[in-house]
Structures are given as C-alpha cells and as structure tokens.
CSV table of C-alpha atoms in Angstrom, one decimal:
chain,number,residue,atom,x,y,z
A,16,MET,CA,0.0,0.0,0.0
A,17,LYS,CA,2.8,2.4,0.9
A,18,SER,CA,4.5,1.8,-2.4
A,19,ALA,CA,1.3,2.6,-4.3
A,20,VAL,CA,0.8,5.8,-2.4
A,21,LYS,CA,4.4,6.8,-3.0
A,22,TYR,CA,4.0,6.0,-6.7
A,23,ILE,CA,0.8,8.2,-6.9
A,24,VAL,CA,2.5,11.1,-5.2
A,25,PHE,CA,5.4,10.7,-7.6
A,26,VAL,CA,3.2,10.7,-10.7
A,27,LEU,CA,1.3,13.7,-9.3
A,28,VAL,CA,4.5,15.7,-9.1
A,29,ALA,CA,5.4,14.6,-12.6
A,30,ALA,CA,1.9,15.6,-13.9
A,31,ILE,CA,2.3,19.1,-12.3
A,32,TRP,CA,5.5,19.5,-14.2
A,33,ALA,CA,4.0,18.4,-17.5
A,34,THR,CA,0.9,20.6,-16.9
A,35,LEU,CA,3.0,23.7,-16.1
A,36,CYS,CA,5.4,23.2,-19.1
A,37,PHE,CA,3.2,21.7,-21.8
A,38,VAL,CA,-0.4,22.8,-21.0
A,39,VAL,CA,-0.3,26.2,-19.4
A,40,PRO,CA,1.4,27.9,-22.4
A,41,GLU,CA,-1.8,27.2,-24.3
A,42,PHE,CA,-3.7,29.6,-22.1
A,43,VAL,CA,-1.1,32.4,-21.4
A,44,GLU,CA,-2.7,34.8,-23.9
A,45,ASP,CA,-6.3,33.8,-23.6
A,46,PRO,CA,-8.5,36.9,-23.2
A,47,VAL,CA,-10.4,36.6,-19.9
A,48,SER,CA,-11.6,39.0,-17.3
A,49,GLY,CA,-12.4,38.9,-13.6
A,50,VAL,CA,-12.0,36.2,-11.0
A,51,SER,CA,-14.6,34.0,-12.7
A,52,GLY,CA,-12.7,34.1,-16.0
A,53,TRP,CA,-9.4,33.0,-14.4
A,54,LEU,CA,-11.2,30.3,-12.4
A,55,THR,CA,-12.6,29.0,-15.7
A,56,ILE,CA,-9.2,28.9,-17.2
A,57,ALA,CA,-7.9,27.2,-14.0
A,58,MET,CA,-10.6,24.6,-14.4
A,59,TYR,CA,-9.5,23.9,-18.0
A,60,VAL,CA,-5.9,23.6,-16.9
A,61,ALA,CA,-6.9,21.2,-14.1
A,62,ILE,CA,-8.9,19.0,-16.5
A,63,LEU,CA,-6.0,18.8,-19.0
A,64,GLY,CA,-3.7,18.2,-16.1
A,65,GLY,CA,-5.8,15.1,-15.3
A,66,VAL,CA,-4.9,13.8,-18.8
A,67,GLN,CA,-1.2,14.4,-18.0
A,68,PHE,CA,-1.6,12.5,-14.7
A,69,LEU,CA,-3.3,9.5,-16.3
A,70,LEU,CA,-0.8,9.2,-19.2
A,71,LEU,CA,2.3,9.6,-17.0
A,72,TYR,CA,0.8,7.1,-14.5
A,73,LEU,CA,0.6,4.6,-17.4
A,74,PHE,CA,4.1,5.4,-18.8
A,75,PHE,CA,5.8,5.0,-15.4
A,76,ILE,CA,4.3,1.7,-14.5
A,77,ASN,CA,7.0,-0.1,-16.4
A,78,LYS,CA,10.4,1.4,-15.8
A,79,TYR,CA,11.7,0.3,-19.1
A,80,VAL,CA,8.8,1.9,-21.0
A,81,ALA,CA,9.3,5.0,-18.9
A,82,ALA,CA,13.0,5.2,-19.9
A,83,VAL,CA,12.0,5.4,-23.6
A,84,VAL,CA,8.6,7.1,-23.6
A,85,VAL,CA,8.9,9.8,-21.0
A,86,PRO,CA,12.0,11.6,-22.5
A,87,ILE,CA,10.3,11.5,-25.9
A,88,TYR,CA,7.1,12.8,-24.4
A,89,SER,CA,9.1,15.7,-22.8
A,90,ILE,CA,10.9,16.6,-26.0
A,91,VAL,CA,7.8,16.7,-28.2
A,92,GLY,CA,5.8,18.5,-25.4
A,93,ALA,CA,8.5,21.1,-24.9
A,94,GLY,CA,8.8,21.8,-28.6
A,95,ALA,CA,5.0,22.1,-29.0
A,96,ALA,CA,4.7,24.3,-26.0
A,97,PHE,CA,7.5,26.6,-27.1
A,98,TYR,CA,6.0,27.2,-30.5
A,99,ARG,CA,2.6,27.7,-29.0
A,100,TYR,CA,3.9,30.4,-26.8
A,101,ALA,CA,6.6,32.0,-29.0
A,102,TYR,CA,4.9,31.7,-32.4
A,103,HIS,CA,1.2,31.2,-31.4
A,104,ALA,CA,1.3,28.0,-33.4
A,105,THR,CA,-0.4,24.8,-32.6
A,106,VAL,CA,-0.3,21.2,-33.9
A,107,THR,CA,-2.8,20.7,-36.8
A,108,PRO,CA,-2.9,18.4,-39.8
A,109,LEU,CA,-2.1,21.4,-42.0
A,110,MET,CA,0.9,22.3,-39.8
A,111,LEU,CA,2.1,18.7,-40.0
A,112,ASP,CA,1.8,18.9,-43.8
A,113,VAL,CA,3.9,22.0,-43.8
A,114,MET,CA,6.5,20.5,-41.5
A,115,PHE,CA,6.9,17.3,-43.7
A,116,HIS,CA,7.3,19.3,-46.8
A,117,THR,CA,9.4,22.3,-45.7
A,118,THR,CA,12.9,23.1,-46.6
A,119,LYS,CA,16.0,23.0,-44.4
A,120,GLY,CA,16.2,26.8,-44.6
A,121,SER,CA,12.6,27.1,-43.4
A,122,VAL,CA,13.3,24.8,-40.5
A,123,ALA,CA,16.4,26.8,-39.5
A,124,SER,CA,14.5,30.0,-39.5
A,125,VAL,CA,12.3,28.9,-36.6
A,126,MET,CA,15.1,27.4,-34.6
A,127,SER,CA,16.6,29.3,-31.6
A,128,TRP,CA,18.7,28.9,-28.6
A,129,GLN,CA,15.6,29.5,-26.4
A,130,LEU,CA,13.9,26.5,-28.0
A,131,PHE,CA,16.9,24.3,-27.4
A,132,ALA,CA,17.3,25.5,-23.9
A,133,PHE,CA,13.6,24.8,-23.1
A,134,VAL,CA,13.7,21.4,-24.7
A,135,ILE,CA,17.0,20.4,-22.9
A,136,LEU,CA,15.7,21.6,-19.6
A,137,ASN,CA,12.5,19.5,-19.9
A,138,LEU,CA,14.5,16.5,-21.1
A,139,LEU,CA,16.8,16.7,-18.0
A,140,ILE,CA,13.7,16.9,-15.8
A,141,ALA,CA,12.2,13.9,-17.6
A,142,ILE,CA,15.5,12.0,-17.1
A,143,ALA,CA,15.5,12.9,-13.4
A,144,PHE,CA,12.0,11.5,-13.0
A,145,VAL,CA,13.0,8.3,-14.9
A,146,LEU,CA,16.0,7.8,-12.7
A,147,TYR,CA,14.0,8.3,-9.5
A,148,ARG,CA,11.5,5.7,-10.8
A,149,TRP,CA,14.3,3.2,-11.4
A,150,LYS,CA,16.1,3.7,-8.1
A,151,LYS,CA,13.4,4.6,-5.6
A,152,LEU,CA,10.1,3.2,-6.6
A,153,ASN,CA,8.7,-0.3,-6.7
A,154,LEU,CA,5.1,-1.0,-7.9
A,155,PRO,CA,3.8,-4.5,-7.4
A,156,TYR,CA,1.0,-5.7,-9.6
A,157,GLY,CA,1.8,-3.2,-12.3
A,158,TRP,CA,-0.5,-5.0,-14.8
A,159,ILE,CA,-3.5,-4.2,-12.5
A,160,HIS,CA,-2.6,-0.6,-12.4
A,161,CYS,CA,-2.2,-0.6,-16.1
A,162,MET,CA,-5.7,-2.0,-16.7
A,163,VAL,CA,-7.3,0.4,-14.2
A,164,VAL,CA,-5.6,3.5,-15.7
A,165,VAL,CA,-6.5,2.6,-19.3
A,166,VAL,CA,-10.1,2.2,-18.3
A,167,LEU,CA,-10.1,5.5,-16.3
A,168,PHE,CA,-8.5,7.3,-19.2
A,169,PHE,CA,-11.1,6.2,-21.7
A,170,VAL,CA,-13.9,7.1,-19.2
A,171,TYR,CA,-12.3,10.5,-18.6
A,172,TYR,CA,-11.7,11.0,-22.3
A,173,SER,CA,-15.3,10.1,-23.4
A,174,PHE,CA,-17.2,11.5,-20.4
A,175,ASN,CA,-18.4,14.6,-22.2
A,176,GLY,CA,-18.3,15.6,-25.9
A,177,TYR,CA,-17.1,19.2,-25.2
A,178,LEU,CA,-14.5,17.9,-22.8
A,179,LYS,CA,-13.2,15.3,-25.4
A,180,LYS,CA,-13.0,18.1,-27.9
A,181,ARG,CA,-11.0,20.3,-25.6
A,182,ILE,CA,-8.6,17.4,-24.7
A,183,ASN,CA,-8.1,16.8,-28.4
A,184,GLN,CA,-6.9,20.4,-28.8
A,185,SER,CA,-4.2,20.1,-26.2
A,186,TYR,CA,-1.0,18.1,-25.8
A,187,PRO,CA,-0.5,15.2,-26.3
A,188,MET,CA,-3.8,14.4,-27.9
A,189,ASN,CA,-3.5,17.2,-30.4
A,190,VAL,CA,-0.4,15.5,-31.8
A,191,VAL,CA,-2.1,12.1,-31.9
A,192,THR,CA,-5.4,13.3,-33.5
A,193,SER,CA,-3.6,15.6,-36.0
A,194,LEU,CA,-1.2,12.9,-37.1
A,195,ALA,CA,-4.1,10.5,-37.5
A,196,GLU,CA,-6.2,12.9,-39.5
A,197,TYR,CA,-3.2,13.9,-41.6
A,198,MET,CA,-2.4,10.2,-42.4
A,199,SER,CA,-6.1,9.6,-43.1
A,200,MET,CA,-6.3,12.5,-45.6
A,201,LYS,CA,-3.1,11.3,-47.4
A,202,LYS,CA,-4.3,7.7,-47.5
A,203,ASP,CA,-8.1,7.9,-48.2
A,204,LYS,CA,-8.8,9.5,-51.6
A,205,ILE,CA,-12.4,9.6,-52.5
A,206,GLU,CA,-13.2,8.6,-56.1
A,207,ARG,CA,-15.2,11.5,-57.3
A,208,ARG,CA,-17.2,11.7,-60.5
A,209,GLU,CA,-16.1,14.4,-62.9
A,210,VAL,CA,-18.7,17.0,-64.0
A,211,SER,CA,-19.1,16.8,-67.8
A,212,VAL,CA,-18.4,20.1,-69.5
A,213,ILE,CA,-20.6,20.9,-72.5
A,214,GLY,CA,-18.8,24.0,-73.5
A,215,ASP,CA,-16.9,27.2,-72.5
A,216,THR,CA,-18.5,30.1,-74.3
A,217,ASN,CA,-16.1,32.7,-73.0
A,218,PRO,CA,-13.3,33.6,-75.5
A,219,TYR,CA,-12.1,36.5,-73.4
A,220,GLU,CA,-9.9,37.2,-70.4
A,221,MET,CA,-11.8,36.1,-67.2
A,222,ASN,CA,-11.1,36.3,-63.5
A,223,ILE,CA,-13.5,34.6,-61.2
A,224,VAL,CA,-13.0,35.1,-57.5
A,225,VAL,CA,-15.0,33.1,-55.0
A,226,VAL,CA,-14.7,34.2,-51.4
A,227,LEU,CA,-15.9,31.7,-48.8
A,228,GLY,CA,-17.0,33.7,-45.8
A,229,GLU,CA,-17.2,32.6,-42.2
A,230,SER,CA,-20.1,33.2,-39.8
A,231,ALA,CA,-21.3,36.4,-41.5
A,232,ARG,CA,-25.0,36.9,-41.1
A,233,ALA,CA,-27.1,38.8,-43.6
A,234,ASP,CA,-29.1,41.0,-41.2
A,235,HIS,CA,-25.9,42.7,-39.8
A,236,ILE,CA,-25.0,44.0,-43.3
A,237,SER,CA,-26.0,47.7,-43.5
A,238,LEU,CA,-26.7,47.3,-47.2
A,239,ASN,CA,-29.5,45.0,-46.1
A,240,GLY,CA,-31.0,47.6,-43.8
A,241,TYR,CA,-29.0,47.0,-40.6
A,242,GLU,CA,-29.0,50.2,-38.5
A,243,LYS,CA,-25.3,50.3,-37.9
A,244,ASN,CA,-23.1,51.4,-40.9
A,245,THR,CA,-21.2,48.2,-41.2
A,246,CYS,CA,-20.5,48.6,-45.0
A,247,PRO,CA,-19.3,52.2,-45.6
A,248,ARG,CA,-17.0,51.1,-48.4
A,249,LEU,CA,-19.1,48.6,-50.2
A,250,SER,CA,-22.1,51.0,-50.1
A,251,SER,CA,-20.2,53.4,-52.5
A,252,ARG,CA,-19.0,50.6,-54.8
A,253,PRO,CA,-20.7,50.5,-58.2
A,254,ASN,CA,-21.6,47.1,-59.7
A,255,LEU,CA,-22.0,45.5,-56.2
A,256,TYR,CA,-25.2,43.7,-55.2
A,257,THR,CA,-26.1,42.1,-51.9
A,258,MET,CA,-28.2,39.0,-51.6
A,259,PRO,CA,-30.1,39.4,-48.4
A,260,ASP,CA,-32.3,36.3,-48.5
A,261,VAL,CA,-30.0,33.3,-48.8
A,262,TYR,CA,-30.7,30.3,-46.6
A,263,SER,CA,-28.2,27.7,-45.6
A,264,HIS,CA,-29.3,24.2,-44.4
A,265,TYR,CA,-25.9,23.8,-42.7
A,266,VAL,CA,-24.6,25.8,-39.7
A,267,ASN,CA,-21.0,24.6,-39.5
A,268,THR,CA,-18.0,24.9,-41.8
A,269,LEU,CA,-17.3,21.1,-42.3
A,270,SER,CA,-20.9,20.5,-43.5
A,271,SER,CA,-21.4,23.7,-45.4
A,272,VAL,CA,-18.2,24.1,-47.5
A,273,PRO,CA,-18.6,20.8,-49.5
A,274,HIS,CA,-22.1,21.8,-50.3
A,275,LEU,CA,-21.1,25.2,-51.6
A,276,LEU,CA,-18.3,23.8,-53.8
A,277,THR,CA,-20.2,21.0,-55.5
A,278,MET,CA,-23.5,20.2,-57.3
A,279,ALA,CA,-25.0,19.1,-54.0
A,280,ASP,CA,-28.3,20.6,-53.2
A,281,SER,CA,-31.1,20.0,-50.7
A,282,ILE,CA,-32.5,17.2,-52.9
A,283,ASN,CA,-29.2,15.5,-53.7
A,284,PRO,CA,-27.0,16.3,-50.6
A,285,LEU,CA,-24.8,13.2,-51.2
A,286,LEU,CA,-23.3,14.7,-54.3
A,287,ALA,CA,-21.0,16.6,-52.0
A,288,ASP,CA,-19.3,13.2,-51.3
A,289,SER,CA,-19.3,11.9,-54.8
A,290,THR,CA,-18.5,14.7,-57.3
A,291,VAL,CA,-15.7,17.1,-57.9
A,292,SER,CA,-16.0,20.8,-57.1
A,293,PHE,CA,-16.3,23.7,-59.5
A,294,VAL,CA,-12.5,24.0,-59.1
A,295,SER,CA,-12.0,20.9,-61.3
A,296,VAL,CA,-14.5,22.2,-63.9
A,297,PHE,CA,-12.5,25.4,-64.2
A,298,SER,CA,-9.3,23.5,-64.5
A,299,HIS,CA,-10.8,21.3,-67.3
A,300,CYS,CA,-11.7,24.6,-69.2
A,301,GLY,CA,-8.1,25.8,-69.1
A,302,TYR,CA,-8.3,28.1,-66.1
A,303,SER,CA,-5.4,28.6,-63.7
A,304,THR,CA,-6.9,27.6,-60.3
A,305,SER,CA,-5.7,28.8,-56.9
A,306,TRP,CA,-6.9,28.2,-53.3
A,307,ILE,CA,-5.7,30.7,-50.6
A,308,SER,CA,-7.0,29.8,-47.2
A,309,ASN,CA,-7.0,31.5,-43.8
A,310,GLN,CA,-8.4,28.3,-42.2
A,311,ASP,CA,-7.0,24.9,-41.4
A,312,TYR,CA,-7.6,21.8,-43.5
A,313,GLY,CA,-11.1,20.5,-43.1
A,314,HIS,CA,-11.3,16.8,-43.7
A,315,THR,CA,-14.6,17.2,-45.6
A,316,TYR,CA,-13.2,19.5,-48.2
A,317,THR,CA,-9.4,18.7,-48.3
A,318,ASP,CA,-10.0,16.9,-51.7
A,319,PHE,CA,-11.4,20.1,-53.2
A,320,ILE,CA,-8.4,22.1,-52.1
A,321,HIS,CA,-6.1,19.6,-53.8
A,322,GLU,CA,-8.1,20.1,-57.1
A,323,ALA,CA,-6.5,23.5,-57.4
A,324,ASP,CA,-3.3,24.1,-59.2
A,325,THR,CA,-1.9,26.1,-56.3
A,326,ALA,CA,-2.8,26.0,-52.6
A,327,ILE,CA,-1.5,28.6,-50.1
A,328,PHE,CA,-2.1,28.8,-46.4
A,329,PRO,CA,-0.6,32.1,-45.0
A,330,ASN,CA,-1.5,31.1,-41.4
A,331,ALA,CA,-0.9,27.4,-41.5
A,332,GLU,CA,0.0,27.4,-37.8
A,333,LYS,CA,-3.4,28.8,-36.6
A,334,THR,CA,-6.6,27.2,-35.6
A,335,VAL,CA,-9.8,28.7,-34.3
A,336,TYR,CA,-8.8,27.4,-30.9
A,337,VAL,CA,-5.7,29.5,-30.8
A,338,TYR,CA,-6.7,32.8,-29.3
A,339,HIS,CA,-4.3,35.1,-31.0
A,340,PRO,CA,-4.8,37.7,-33.8
A,341,TRP,CA,-4.8,36.7,-37.4
A,342,TYR,CA,-6.5,38.6,-40.2
A,343,ASP,CA,-8.0,38.0,-43.6
A,344,GLU,CA,-5.8,40.7,-45.2
A,345,ASP,CA,-3.0,38.1,-44.9
A,346,LEU,CA,-4.6,36.5,-47.9
A,347,LEU,CA,-3.9,39.5,-50.1
A,348,PRO,CA,-0.1,39.3,-50.5
A,349,PRO,CA,-0.2,35.7,-51.8
A,350,LEU,CA,-3.1,36.7,-54.2
A,351,ASP,CA,-1.0,39.7,-55.4
A,352,SER,CA,1.9,37.3,-56.1
A,353,LEU,CA,-0.3,35.0,-58.1
A,354,ILE,CA,-1.8,37.8,-60.1
A,355,SER,CA,1.6,39.1,-60.9
A,356,VAL,CA,3.0,35.8,-62.2
A,357,THR,CA,0.0,34.3,-63.9
A,358,GLU,CA,0.6,33.3,-67.5
A,359,THR,CA,-3.1,32.6,-68.4
A,360,ASP,CA,-5.9,34.9,-69.3
A,361,LYS,CA,-8.4,32.8,-67.3
A,362,ASN,CA,-8.1,32.5,-63.6
A,363,LEU,CA,-10.1,31.1,-60.7
A,364,TYR,CA,-9.2,32.3,-57.2
A,365,VAL,CA,-10.9,30.8,-54.1
A,366,LEU,CA,-10.2,32.7,-50.9
A,367,HIS,CA,-11.3,31.0,-47.7
A,368,THR,CA,-11.6,33.5,-44.9
A,369,ILE,CA,-11.6,33.3,-41.1
A,370,GLY,CA,-14.2,36.1,-41.2
A,371,SER,CA,-16.4,36.5,-38.2
A,372,HIS,CA,-15.4,33.3,-36.4
A,373,TRP,CA,-15.1,33.6,-32.6
A,374,TYR,CA,-13.0,35.1,-30.9
A,375,TYR,CA,-14.2,38.2,-32.9
A,376,ASN,CA,-11.7,40.8,-31.7
A,377,PHE,CA,-8.7,38.7,-32.9
A,378,HIS,CA,-9.9,38.8,-36.5
A,379,VAL,CA,-10.2,42.6,-36.7
A,380,THR,CA,-7.4,45.1,-36.9
A,381,GLU,CA,-7.4,48.1,-34.6
A,382,PRO,CA,-8.7,50.7,-37.1
A,383,PHE,CA,-11.9,48.7,-37.5
A,384,GLN,CA,-12.6,48.1,-33.8
A,385,GLN,CA,-15.1,51.0,-33.9
A,386,PHE,CA,-18.2,49.6,-32.2
A,387,THR,CA,-17.7,49.7,-28.4
A,388,PRO,CA,-17.8,48.4,-25.7
A,389,MET,CA,-16.2,45.2,-27.1
A,390,THR,CA,-15.8,41.8,-25.5
A,391,ASP,CA,-12.9,41.3,-23.1
A,392,SER,CA,-13.2,37.6,-22.5
A,393,ARG,CA,-13.2,34.5,-24.7
A,394,ILE,CA,-15.7,33.0,-22.3
A,395,VAL,CA,-19.0,34.0,-24.0
A,396,THR,CA,-21.0,34.2,-20.7
A,397,GLN,CA,-18.6,36.8,-19.3
A,398,ASN,CA,-19.6,39.3,-21.9
A,399,SER,CA,-22.8,41.3,-22.2
A,400,GLN,CA,-25.0,40.9,-25.3
A,401,GLU,CA,-24.0,44.5,-26.3
A,402,GLN,CA,-20.3,43.6,-26.1
A,403,MET,CA,-20.9,40.5,-28.2
A,404,ILE,CA,-22.8,42.3,-30.9
A,405,ASN,CA,-20.4,45.2,-31.1
A,406,SER,CA,-17.4,42.9,-31.5
A,407,TYR,CA,-19.3,40.9,-34.1
A,408,ASP,CA,-20.3,44.0,-36.0
A,409,ASN,CA,-16.6,45.1,-36.1
A,410,THR,CA,-15.9,41.8,-38.0
A,411,ILE,CA,-18.5,42.9,-40.6
A,412,LEU,CA,-16.9,46.3,-40.8
A,413,TYR,CA,-13.6,44.6,-41.4
A,414,LEU,CA,-15.2,42.3,-44.0
A,415,ASP,CA,-16.4,45.5,-45.8
A,416,TYR,CA,-12.7,46.7,-45.9
A,417,PHE,CA,-11.4,43.3,-47.0
A,418,LEU,CA,-13.9,43.0,-49.9
A,419,ASP,CA,-13.4,46.6,-51.0
A,420,THR,CA,-9.6,46.1,-51.0
A,421,LEU,CA,-10.1,42.8,-52.9
A,422,ILE,CA,-12.3,44.5,-55.5
A,423,SER,CA,-9.7,47.2,-56.1
A,424,ARG,CA,-7.3,44.5,-57.5
A,425,PHE,CA,-9.8,43.5,-60.2
A,426,GLU,CA,-11.4,46.9,-61.3
A,427,ASP,CA,-9.4,47.0,-64.5
A,428,LYS,CA,-9.9,43.4,-65.4
A,429,THR,CA,-12.8,41.2,-66.7
A,430,ALA,CA,-13.8,39.9,-63.3
A,431,VAL,CA,-16.6,38.7,-61.0
A,432,ILE,CA,-16.3,38.3,-57.3
A,433,LEU,CA,-18.8,36.1,-55.5
A,434,TYR,CA,-18.8,36.2,-51.7
A,435,LEU,CA,-20.9,33.7,-49.7
A,436,SER,CA,-20.6,33.0,-46.0
A,437,ASP,CA,-20.7,29.3,-45.0
A,438,HIS,CA,-23.4,30.1,-42.4
A,439,GLY,CA,-24.7,32.8,-40.1
A,440,GLU,CA,-24.2,33.4,-36.4
A,441,SER,CA,-26.4,33.6,-33.3
A,442,LEU,CA,-25.9,36.6,-31.0
A,443,GLY,CA,-28.0,35.8,-28.0
A,444,GLU,CA,-31.4,35.2,-29.8
A,445,ASP,CA,-33.3,32.7,-27.7
A,446,GLY,CA,-30.2,32.1,-25.7
A,447,ASP,CA,-28.2,30.8,-28.7
A,448,TRP,CA,-24.6,32.0,-29.3
A,449,LEU,CA,-22.1,31.5,-32.2
A,450,HIS,CA,-23.1,28.6,-34.6
A,451,ALA,CA,-23.4,24.9,-35.1
A,452,GLY,CA,-26.8,25.0,-33.3
A,453,GLU,CA,-30.3,25.5,-34.6
A,454,GLY,CA,-30.8,29.3,-34.2
A,455,GLU,CA,-32.5,30.9,-37.1
A,456,ALA,CA,-29.7,33.5,-37.6
A,457,MET,CA,-27.2,30.6,-38.1
A,458,HIS,CA,-29.1,29.7,-41.3
A,459,ARG,CA,-28.9,33.2,-42.8
A,460,PRO,CA,-25.5,33.8,-44.3
A,461,ALA,CA,-24.4,37.1,-45.9
A,462,ALA,CA,-23.8,37.1,-49.7
A,463,PHE,CA,-22.4,39.7,-52.2
A,464,VAL,CA,-21.7,39.8,-55.9
A,465,TRP,CA,-19.5,42.3,-57.7
A,466,TYR,CA,-18.6,42.6,-61.4
A,467,SER,CA,-16.2,44.9,-63.2
A,468,ASP,CA,-17.2,47.4,-65.9
A,469,ARG,CA,-15.4,45.3,-68.5
A,470,TYR,CA,-17.5,42.2,-67.5
A,471,ALA,CA,-20.7,44.2,-67.8
A,472,GLN,CA,-19.8,45.3,-71.3
A,473,LEU,CA,-19.1,41.7,-72.4
A,474,TYR,CA,-22.0,40.1,-70.6
A,475,PRO,CA,-24.9,42.6,-70.3
A,476,GLU,CA,-27.5,39.8,-70.2
A,477,LYS,CA,-25.8,38.2,-67.2
A,478,VAL,CA,-25.6,41.5,-65.4
A,479,ASP,CA,-29.3,42.2,-66.1
A,480,ALA,CA,-30.2,38.8,-64.6
A,481,LEU,CA,-28.1,39.4,-61.5
A,482,LYS,CA,-29.9,42.7,-60.9
A,483,GLN,CA,-33.3,41.0,-61.1
A,484,ASN,CA,-32.3,38.0,-59.1
A,485,SER,CA,-30.3,39.5,-56.2
A,486,ARG,CA,-33.3,40.1,-54.0
A,487,LYS,CA,-34.9,36.7,-54.6
A,488,ARG,CA,-34.7,34.0,-52.0
A,489,TYR,CA,-32.0,31.3,-52.7
A,490,LEU,CA,-30.6,28.3,-51.0
A,491,THR,CA,-26.8,28.2,-50.9
A,492,ASP,CA,-27.2,25.7,-53.7
A,493,TYR,CA,-26.9,28.6,-56.1
A,494,LEU,CA,-23.2,29.1,-55.7
A,495,PHE,CA,-21.9,26.1,-57.8
A,496,TYR,CA,-24.2,26.9,-60.8
A,497,SER,CA,-23.7,30.6,-60.6
A,498,VAL,CA,-19.9,30.4,-60.5
A,499,LEU,CA,-19.8,28.4,-63.7
A,500,SER,CA,-22.5,30.6,-65.3
A,501,ALA,CA,-20.5,33.8,-64.5
A,502,ALA,CA,-17.6,32.4,-66.4
A,503,GLY,CA,-19.7,31.2,-69.4
A,504,ILE,CA,-19.1,27.6,-68.6
A,505,GLU,CA,-21.8,25.1,-69.6
A,506,ALA,CA,-21.8,21.8,-67.8
A,507,GLU,CA,-24.1,18.8,-67.5
A,508,GLY,CA,-26.8,19.0,-65.0
A,509,ILE,CA,-26.7,22.8,-64.6
A,510,ASN,CA,-29.9,24.1,-63.1
A,511,SER,CA,-30.7,27.5,-64.4
A,512,ASN,CA,-33.4,28.0,-61.8
A,513,VAL,CA,-30.7,28.5,-59.2
A,514,ASP,CA,-28.3,30.4,-61.4
A,515,ILE,CA,-28.3,34.1,-60.4
A,516,PHE,CA,-26.8,35.0,-63.8
A,517,SER,CA,-29.7,33.6,-65.8
A,518,HIS,CA,-33.3,34.5,-66.3
A,519,PRO,CA,-35.5,31.6,-65.2
C-alpha cells in the first residue's frame, strides 16, 4: 500500500511539471476578465492536467517503458509548448503537412537557442523522473494498475463531448489526432465523379474570385438595412449587389463548404461526397486555379483544395482554438503574387476567410474596432450581449474593408467576385450563441456579388439577370451553378433556376 501511495505522489508531481510546461502555455494569452474568468481557465488547466496524470501514470508503471517514452514525451511536449507560446502555433494536420514538406532553410528560420534551452531543460527533468522511478520506486501488480488506468483514461476522455474536444486540442492528444487525421487524408482518396463540361462560351480574359466567408449573417449588413453602418466602403461601390435572402441548411463549416463547392443541393446532398467541385471544372476549361486559405484543413473538403493548381495557407499554424490575432488581409499578398506571375488569361481564385469566427476581436485590426464596448473575455458568458454584438459588427466592418480592397485589385480586369458565408451566427437570440446549433440566424449567411465594368460590357444579359435575381430567395445551392455561369461555362446538370446570372 505504501509503495502505491508513494507512486501516486510521484506521478502527481510529474503531472504538475508536465501541466505547467506543456499545457499552461496554451492559455497564457487567452482573453479573460475577472475572477470567474481566471477560475474557468484554471478549471480547463486542471482538466487537462488530469490527462497528463493518467498518461504519465501509465508510462511510469514499467520502468523500461518510462525510460524510452517519458524523454520523448518531454521533447515533443516542450517543442509544441515553445512554438505555441513563441509563435502562437499549434499542432494541426495542415501544420504537419507544412513540416513534412518544408525546406532546411525554413526549419532553420524557426530554430533558436531559447527553443533548445527549453527542450533540454525539460529533457533533463524527464530523465530525473525516470532515474527516480528506477532507483526509488517499486510498484507491485503493475498490470492491474495498467488496466485500471487505461479504463479510467477512456472514461475520462469520453465522459463529455465538449471535454473530449478540448482534450483533443491540447498536448499530447492534439499531436495524436492531428497525425491520425493527416495520415487519413493522405491515404483515403475519394473517387469523385467528374462534371461533364458541355462548352466554354467565353473567348475573353476572365477572372472569377470566390470568397468563402465565415459566420457572417445577412441581417448585420448595412446594405441589407442594418441600423449600424457596417459597410461604408461597399455602399459606395458600383456594380455591387447584396443578396439578403439566402438560406443555408448547414450551420458549421465542415458540412457547409462541400455543399457550396459542388453540385450538391437539398434534394441531392450526397453529391458533395461523390462529385468534384467547380475547381476541377474550371481546370478542365483551361483556367489557372488557386486556393488561398486562412483556415486549417477541413477533412470534408481537403480533396477540393487539392483540385486547385496552387494552394496557399498564410497562417498554417493557426486554428480557431488558438486565441491570437490573425486577419483575412493576410490572404492578399499571396493573391498579389499569383496575379503578378500568372501566365493565363483565365483565372479562378478561391479565398477561404476566417471572417467572423469567434473570438471576434482577434480577426479585426485596430482601425476597425469602432463599435464599443467590445468583448474582453473569450468565455462568452462573461460578456454582455451588447459587447458580443459590437465585437461581431466590427468583424463585418472589417469584411467591408477586405472585400473593398479585394475588388480594387480587379477593377481594370474582366472579373466577377462572389462572396458567400458558409453560415450565419447567433448573437443571443433565444439564448443561442455562435453557430453549429439551430438558431434561425445561423441559417442566414451574408452574400455579395460584384462585377467589373469590362465584365458588364461583355455580358450585359448576365448582369441584367443578376440585378433582377439578387433580391430573390435562394438556398446556398446557387453558388456552384452561378460560379460556372458567371464564367460562361456550360456543364451537364446545370440548373438555371438556381443560377443568379440567368433568367429563369
């Protein structure tokens, strides 16, 4: 009994070390306010510390296993924690992809003596724990301890869906789950049916830009009648139309994006799993295709990203669970580079934005934080509804700036820009917040269309149809058909009834 108690105390000390060094860095910059906010963070840390305790308990049961696993555990944990704190980077499938395909020069650029010092310090601590386990501890019936801990871990891990999600975002489970997802994406390639192209009626230069928005709701767009002026720039833009009455069946990114990119609709939703996206159709018609994303890989639409000739992730190290600023304007320099080097007259650019995803303040640069008071905590319940709405409206104000800046790059070209948010966002209506629920606002995404003067001269009939259709009610099904129609591409199965560039 004494040996078991001594062993538990030993593992508890080791778990405190691992929690302080590998878990706490994930929370250092989290925006919280007041005692309750810090108590909530402390609760998260304690929960994740429980994972460290159970895993280290398991590792140390056998001293030979401990001698191999614990030092490796400390090296990987120290490296992940250092990059989380110093570079605001976390382990994701996309980050692993970047790591496995990076150059020696790129690796060297993120190395530092501080990193080596932190890793070596934790390695020495790990070795000290291993030596103590070898020399001072004896644990009879280790196999019983092993069985009990394995059961406890799976009970702990599966006890609550949100808890499981949070554990998966932290070390070491983020390494395990990200590696598993990365390997799965590399291994499992879905055989998708090509969309048959009937013809490409456009003999001219053409630039089609599709902006996939995030969590922007239509009724907070001032062009749609919202009382706050959230679109001061777009309101003075000629050739821009808002679509205020679009409905999305899906209220989360993983479900929505495949639906937006493919022929899938409310009648045939499974087409999202069996057909290629419009990216492949454009490639078939000789377009140069590019995907520039401010989000991580999503396993439901990774295949579509790979359909593009070029894929760029300016913030590959970020996820929505890393509470640190990153902005959609980061998409513009890569876009400028592509525009400057393109050798084709026909181009498709897909820009996937972080948009209005929570935490709102961290996706808006300071000049656009105009509606106050703003949120001061990432814990939703610590903010008033007024703070939540103001911070959210600032993201729409920033979206206005981003789209206006994007349009300026195509004013002198034959171009169409189609913006559609993946879903809307709830802001306290009926007690609902954010998205991935069933609040009505979550189903009402914002949508815009802009075309250049040169496009209007070449395609007056499409522009006329857009003007008449923009105020009609559409499901998000319209995007696939309308993107092809905007470019003059005719394909098998096109439904003109949901094409905003055609008269029904």
